[in-house]
Tab-separated table of C-alpha atoms and ligand atoms in Angstrom:
chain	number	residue	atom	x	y	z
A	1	UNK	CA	90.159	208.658	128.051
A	2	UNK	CA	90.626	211.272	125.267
A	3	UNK	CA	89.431	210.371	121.849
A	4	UNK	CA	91.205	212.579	118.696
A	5	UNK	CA	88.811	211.917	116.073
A	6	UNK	CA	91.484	212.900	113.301
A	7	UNK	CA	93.359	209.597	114.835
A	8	UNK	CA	91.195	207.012	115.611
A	9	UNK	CA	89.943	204.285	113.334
A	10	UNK	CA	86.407	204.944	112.179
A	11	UNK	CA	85.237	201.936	114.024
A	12	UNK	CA	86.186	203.567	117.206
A	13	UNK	CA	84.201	206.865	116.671
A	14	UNK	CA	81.183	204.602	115.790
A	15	UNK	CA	81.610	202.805	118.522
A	16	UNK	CA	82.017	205.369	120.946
A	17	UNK	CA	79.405	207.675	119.129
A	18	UNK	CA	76.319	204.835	119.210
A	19	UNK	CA	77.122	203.707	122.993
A	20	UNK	CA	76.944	207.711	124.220
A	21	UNK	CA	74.174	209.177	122.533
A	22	UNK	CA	72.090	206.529	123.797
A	23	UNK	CA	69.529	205.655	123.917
A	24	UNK	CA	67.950	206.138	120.852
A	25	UNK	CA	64.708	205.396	119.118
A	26	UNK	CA	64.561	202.770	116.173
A	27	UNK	CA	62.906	203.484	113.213
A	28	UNK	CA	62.108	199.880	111.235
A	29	UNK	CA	62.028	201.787	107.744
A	30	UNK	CA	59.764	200.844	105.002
A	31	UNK	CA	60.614	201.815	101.360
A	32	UNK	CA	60.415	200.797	97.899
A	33	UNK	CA	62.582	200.829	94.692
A	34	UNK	CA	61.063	202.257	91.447
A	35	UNK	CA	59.702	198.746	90.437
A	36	UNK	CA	57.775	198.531	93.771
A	37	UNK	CA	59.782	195.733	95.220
A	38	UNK	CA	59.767	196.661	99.126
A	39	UNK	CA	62.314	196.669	101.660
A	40	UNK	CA	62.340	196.941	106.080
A	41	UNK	CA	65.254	197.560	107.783
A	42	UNK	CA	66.058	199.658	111.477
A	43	UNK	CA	68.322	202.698	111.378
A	44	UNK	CA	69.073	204.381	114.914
A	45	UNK	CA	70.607	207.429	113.780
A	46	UNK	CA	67.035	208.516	113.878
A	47	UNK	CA	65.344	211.504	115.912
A	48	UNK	CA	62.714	214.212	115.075
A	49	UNK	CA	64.165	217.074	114.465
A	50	UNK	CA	61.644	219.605	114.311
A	51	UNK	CA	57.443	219.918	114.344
A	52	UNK	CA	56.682	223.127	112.589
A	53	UNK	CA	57.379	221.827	110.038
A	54	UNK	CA	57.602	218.214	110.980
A	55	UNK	CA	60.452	216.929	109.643
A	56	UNK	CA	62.454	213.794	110.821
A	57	UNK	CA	65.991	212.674	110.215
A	58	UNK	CA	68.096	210.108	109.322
A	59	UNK	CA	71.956	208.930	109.017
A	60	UNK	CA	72.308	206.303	106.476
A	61	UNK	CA	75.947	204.653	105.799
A	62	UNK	CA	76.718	203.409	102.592
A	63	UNK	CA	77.321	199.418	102.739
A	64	UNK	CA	80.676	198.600	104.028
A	65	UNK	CA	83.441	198.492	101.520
A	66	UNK	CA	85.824	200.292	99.294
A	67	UNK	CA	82.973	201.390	96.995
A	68	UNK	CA	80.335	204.307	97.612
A	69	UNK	CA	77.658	201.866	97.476
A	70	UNK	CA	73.929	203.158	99.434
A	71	UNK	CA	72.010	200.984	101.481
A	72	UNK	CA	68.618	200.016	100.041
A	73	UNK	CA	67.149	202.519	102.662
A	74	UNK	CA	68.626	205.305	101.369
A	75	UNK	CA	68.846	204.785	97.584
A	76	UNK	CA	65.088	203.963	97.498
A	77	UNK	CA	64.292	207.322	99.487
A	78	UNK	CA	66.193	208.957	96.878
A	79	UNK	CA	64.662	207.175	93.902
A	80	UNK	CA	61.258	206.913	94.875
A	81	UNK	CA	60.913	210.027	97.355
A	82	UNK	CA	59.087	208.240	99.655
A	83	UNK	CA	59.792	206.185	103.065
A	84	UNK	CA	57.233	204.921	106.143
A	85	UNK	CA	59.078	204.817	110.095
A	86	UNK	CA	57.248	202.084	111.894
A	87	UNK	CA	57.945	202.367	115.705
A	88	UNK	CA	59.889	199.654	117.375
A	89	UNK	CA	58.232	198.437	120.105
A	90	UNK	CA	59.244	195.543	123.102
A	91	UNK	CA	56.836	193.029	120.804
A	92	UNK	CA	58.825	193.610	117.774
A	93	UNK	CA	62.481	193.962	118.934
A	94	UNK	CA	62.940	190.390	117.095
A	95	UNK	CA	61.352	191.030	113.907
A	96	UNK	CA	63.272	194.151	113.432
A	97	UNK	CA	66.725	192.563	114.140
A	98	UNK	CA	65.811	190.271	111.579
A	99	UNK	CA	65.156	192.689	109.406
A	100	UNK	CA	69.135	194.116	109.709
A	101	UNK	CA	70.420	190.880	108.622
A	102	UNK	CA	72.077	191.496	105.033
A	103	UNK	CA	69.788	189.344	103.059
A	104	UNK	CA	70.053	189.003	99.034
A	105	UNK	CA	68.393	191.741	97.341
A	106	UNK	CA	65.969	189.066	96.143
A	107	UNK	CA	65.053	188.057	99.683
A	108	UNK	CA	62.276	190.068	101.092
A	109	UNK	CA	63.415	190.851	104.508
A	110	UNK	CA	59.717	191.021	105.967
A	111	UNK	CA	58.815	187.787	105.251
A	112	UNK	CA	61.923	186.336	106.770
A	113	UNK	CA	60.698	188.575	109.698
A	114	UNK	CA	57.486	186.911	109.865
A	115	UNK	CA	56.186	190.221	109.215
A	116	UNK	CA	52.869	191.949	107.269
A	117	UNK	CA	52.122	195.128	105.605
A	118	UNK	CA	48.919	197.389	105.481
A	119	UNK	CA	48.893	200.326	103.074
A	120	UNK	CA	49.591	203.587	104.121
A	121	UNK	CA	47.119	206.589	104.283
A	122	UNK	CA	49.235	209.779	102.598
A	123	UNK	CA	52.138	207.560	100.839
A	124	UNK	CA	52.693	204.306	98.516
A	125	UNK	CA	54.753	202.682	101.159
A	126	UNK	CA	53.080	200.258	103.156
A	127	UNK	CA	53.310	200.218	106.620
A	128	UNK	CA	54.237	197.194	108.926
A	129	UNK	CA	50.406	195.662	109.716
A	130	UNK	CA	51.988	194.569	113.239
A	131	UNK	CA	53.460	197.890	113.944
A	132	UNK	CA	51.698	200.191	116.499
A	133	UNK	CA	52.666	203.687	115.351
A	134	UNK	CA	53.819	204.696	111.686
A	135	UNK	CA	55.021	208.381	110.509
A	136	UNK	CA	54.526	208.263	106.683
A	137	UNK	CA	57.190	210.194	105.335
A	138	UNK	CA	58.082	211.735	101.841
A	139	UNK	CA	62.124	213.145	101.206
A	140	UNK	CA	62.485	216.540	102.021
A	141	UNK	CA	66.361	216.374	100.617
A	142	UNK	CA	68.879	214.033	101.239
A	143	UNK	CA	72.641	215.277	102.269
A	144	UNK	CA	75.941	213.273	101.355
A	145	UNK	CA	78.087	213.684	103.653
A	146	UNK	CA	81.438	211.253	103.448
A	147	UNK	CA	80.538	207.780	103.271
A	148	UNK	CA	76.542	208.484	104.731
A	149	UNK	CA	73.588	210.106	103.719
A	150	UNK	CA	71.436	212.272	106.231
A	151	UNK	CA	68.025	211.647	104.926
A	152	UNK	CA	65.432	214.864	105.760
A	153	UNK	CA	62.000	213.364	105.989
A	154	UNK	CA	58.522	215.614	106.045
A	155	UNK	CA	56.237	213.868	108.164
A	156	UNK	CA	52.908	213.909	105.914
A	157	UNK	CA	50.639	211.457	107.755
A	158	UNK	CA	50.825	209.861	111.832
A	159	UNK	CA	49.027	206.449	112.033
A	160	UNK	CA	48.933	205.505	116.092
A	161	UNK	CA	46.386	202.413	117.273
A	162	UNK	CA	43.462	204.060	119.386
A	163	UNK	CA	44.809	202.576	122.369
A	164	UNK	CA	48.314	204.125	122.420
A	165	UNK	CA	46.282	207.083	122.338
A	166	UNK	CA	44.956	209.988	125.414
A	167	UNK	CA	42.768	211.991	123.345
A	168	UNK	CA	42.675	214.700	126.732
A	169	UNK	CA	45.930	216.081	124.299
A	170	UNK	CA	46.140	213.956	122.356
A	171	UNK	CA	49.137	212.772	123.907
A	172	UNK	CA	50.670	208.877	123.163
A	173	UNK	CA	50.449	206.702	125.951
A	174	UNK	CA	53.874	206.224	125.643
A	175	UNK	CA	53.641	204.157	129.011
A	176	UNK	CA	51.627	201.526	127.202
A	177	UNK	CA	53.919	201.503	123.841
A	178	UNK	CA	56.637	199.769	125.296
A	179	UNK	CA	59.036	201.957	122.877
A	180	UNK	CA	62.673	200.139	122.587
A	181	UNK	CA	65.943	201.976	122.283
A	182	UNK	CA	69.192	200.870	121.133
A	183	UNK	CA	72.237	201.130	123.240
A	184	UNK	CA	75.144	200.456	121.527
A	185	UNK	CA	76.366	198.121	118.494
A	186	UNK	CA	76.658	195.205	120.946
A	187	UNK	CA	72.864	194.220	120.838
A	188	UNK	CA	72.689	195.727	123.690
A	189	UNK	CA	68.966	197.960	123.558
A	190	UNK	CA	66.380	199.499	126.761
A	191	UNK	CA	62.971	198.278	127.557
A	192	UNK	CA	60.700	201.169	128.466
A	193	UNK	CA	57.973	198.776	130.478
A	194	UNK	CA	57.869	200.375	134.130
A	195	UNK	CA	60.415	202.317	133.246
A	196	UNK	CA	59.249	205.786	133.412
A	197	UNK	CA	60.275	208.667	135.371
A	198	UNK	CA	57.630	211.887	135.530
A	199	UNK	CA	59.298	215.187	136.193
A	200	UNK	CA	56.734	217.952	135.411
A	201	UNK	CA	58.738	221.027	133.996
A	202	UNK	CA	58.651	223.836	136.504
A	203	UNK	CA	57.766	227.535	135.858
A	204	UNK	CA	59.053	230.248	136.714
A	205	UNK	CA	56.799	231.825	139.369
A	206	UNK	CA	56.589	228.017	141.091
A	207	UNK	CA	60.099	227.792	141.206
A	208	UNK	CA	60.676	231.470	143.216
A	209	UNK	CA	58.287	230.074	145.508
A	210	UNK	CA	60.734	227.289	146.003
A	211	UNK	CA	58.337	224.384	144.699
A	212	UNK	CA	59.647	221.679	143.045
B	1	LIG	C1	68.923	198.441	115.873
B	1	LIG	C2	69.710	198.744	114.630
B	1	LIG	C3	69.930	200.070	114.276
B	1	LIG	C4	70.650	200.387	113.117
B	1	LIG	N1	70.866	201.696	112.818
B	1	LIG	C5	71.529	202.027	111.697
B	1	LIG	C6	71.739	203.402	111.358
B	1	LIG	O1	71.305	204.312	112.060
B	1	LIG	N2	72.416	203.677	110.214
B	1	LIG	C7	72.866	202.689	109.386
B	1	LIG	O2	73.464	202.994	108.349
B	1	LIG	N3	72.679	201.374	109.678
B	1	LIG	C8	72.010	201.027	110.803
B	1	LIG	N4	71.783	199.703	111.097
B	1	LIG	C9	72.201	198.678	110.135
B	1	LIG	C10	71.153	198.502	109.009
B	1	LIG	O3	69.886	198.164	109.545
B	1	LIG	C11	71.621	197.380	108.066
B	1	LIG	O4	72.812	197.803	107.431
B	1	LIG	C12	70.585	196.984	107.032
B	1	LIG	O5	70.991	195.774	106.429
B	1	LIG	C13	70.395	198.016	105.948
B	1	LIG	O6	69.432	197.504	105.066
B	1	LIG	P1	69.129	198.085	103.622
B	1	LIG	O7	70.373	197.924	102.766
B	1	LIG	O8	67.988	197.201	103.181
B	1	LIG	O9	68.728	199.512	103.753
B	1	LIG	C14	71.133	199.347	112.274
B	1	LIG	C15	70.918	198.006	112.643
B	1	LIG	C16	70.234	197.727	113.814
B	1	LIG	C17	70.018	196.278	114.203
C-alpha cells in the first residue's frame, strides 16, 4: 500500500511511522517543574544522535486536544533545562508503562510505579534508584515543530552499574542489560535476552581477500 501523507489522518502516519522504525529504545524520562515537584514518563521517539558532542534527542507531542498544550516532559525540560533518561530494561518494562498512564498532575507517577529515586551526579534530576543505566542530560534547545517538540539533550554525565560494564573498552554488556524496545502503539515491545546477533564489521583488505 501507498501512504500520501498530505491525505491520511494523523493517526495513520503515527501509526505507520512507530510500527516501521522499530524497534526503538525507551527512554523512562525524569524531570522536574520549577517548584521541584518530579515527574517519569517513557518517550520512544528517542535515539542518540551524535557523540562528539554527545547529544541525544527527543520527539515530544503536545497532549491530545484542540489546544497546544506540552506534556510535562517537555515543558519541564524547557522550564527547568534539565532532564535524566533512565534505560528501560526487561525488569522494568511494567513500571515504565505505568508510568505513561495519564495520572493527575498531583499524582506522582513513580510512586504509583512502585518506583525510587537516587540523586544524580552532574544534574538536579534524580535518577530512577532501580534503573541500571542513566544519561543525565541538560537542554541543548528545544524545536517546535507542529503539534511536538524535538527536545536536543547534551549528555553531561553516564551512570551504568559495574556489572553492565567490560572495562577491556569500556564497552556495555549490552548482552546482560536486557534493553527493551518498543514496537508499535499496540503494546507490542522486543526482549533483547538471547537475542543477539554478532556481525563483526569487515575491512577493506579482509573483504578483497574474500573473508567474511
Ligand atoms: C513505551 C512508550 C513510549 C512512548 N513514547 C512517546 C514518545 O516518543 N512521544 C510522546 O509524545 N509520547 C510517548 N509516549 C506517551 C507518553 O509517555 C505519555 O503521553 C505520558 O503520559 C506523558 O507524560 P508527561 O505529560 O508526564 O510528560 C509513550 C508511551 C509509551 C508507553
Amino acid at each position: 500500500m501507498d501512504f500520501n501523507v498530505e491525505k491520511v489522518p494523523a493517526r495513520t502516519i503515527y501509526n505507520l511511522l512507530i510500527g516501521l522504525v522499530a524497534p526503538r529504545p525507551i527512554a523512562l524520562i525524569t524531570s522536574m517543574n520549577e517548584d521541584g515537584r518530579l515527574n517519569a514518563a517513557p518517550f520512544s521517539a528517542y535515539n542518540y544522535l551524535c557523540t562528539d558532542p554527545p547529544v541525544v534527542g527527543i520527539g515530544v507531542m503536545n497532549k491530545p486536544g484542540e489546544h497546544f498544550v506540552p506534556k510535562d516532559t517537555a515543558r519541564n525540560i524547557r522550564r527547568t533545562g534539565q532532564f535524566v533518561v533512565n534505560v528501560v530494561t526487561e525488569d522494568l518494562l511494567q513500571q515504565m508503562n505505568v508510568c505513561a498512564t495519564d495520572f493527575p498532575e498531583d499524582v506522582d507517577e513513580l510512586d504509583m510505579a512502585g518506583l525510587t529515586t537516587t540523586p544524580s551526579t552532574n544534574v538536579k534530576v534524580p535518577r530512577i534508584a532501580q534503573a541500571h543505566a542513566a544519561l543525565e542530560c541538560v537542554e541543548h534547545a528545544t524545536i517546535e515543530i507542529g503539534r511536538s517538540r524535538i527536545i536536543l539533550g547534551r549528555v553531561v554525565g553516564i551512570y551504568v552499574e559495574d556489572q553492565f560494564i567490560d572495562p577491556a573498552g569500556p564497552y556495555v554488556k549490552s548482552e546482560d542489560l536486557h534493553a527493551i524496545g518498543r514496537m508499535n502503539g499496540l503494546g507490542s515491545y522486543v526482549k533483547t535476552r538471547d537475542a543477539f546477533v554478532t556481525l563483526p564489521r569487515i575491512s577493506y583488505e579482509d573483504w578483497k581477500k574474500g573473508t567474511r
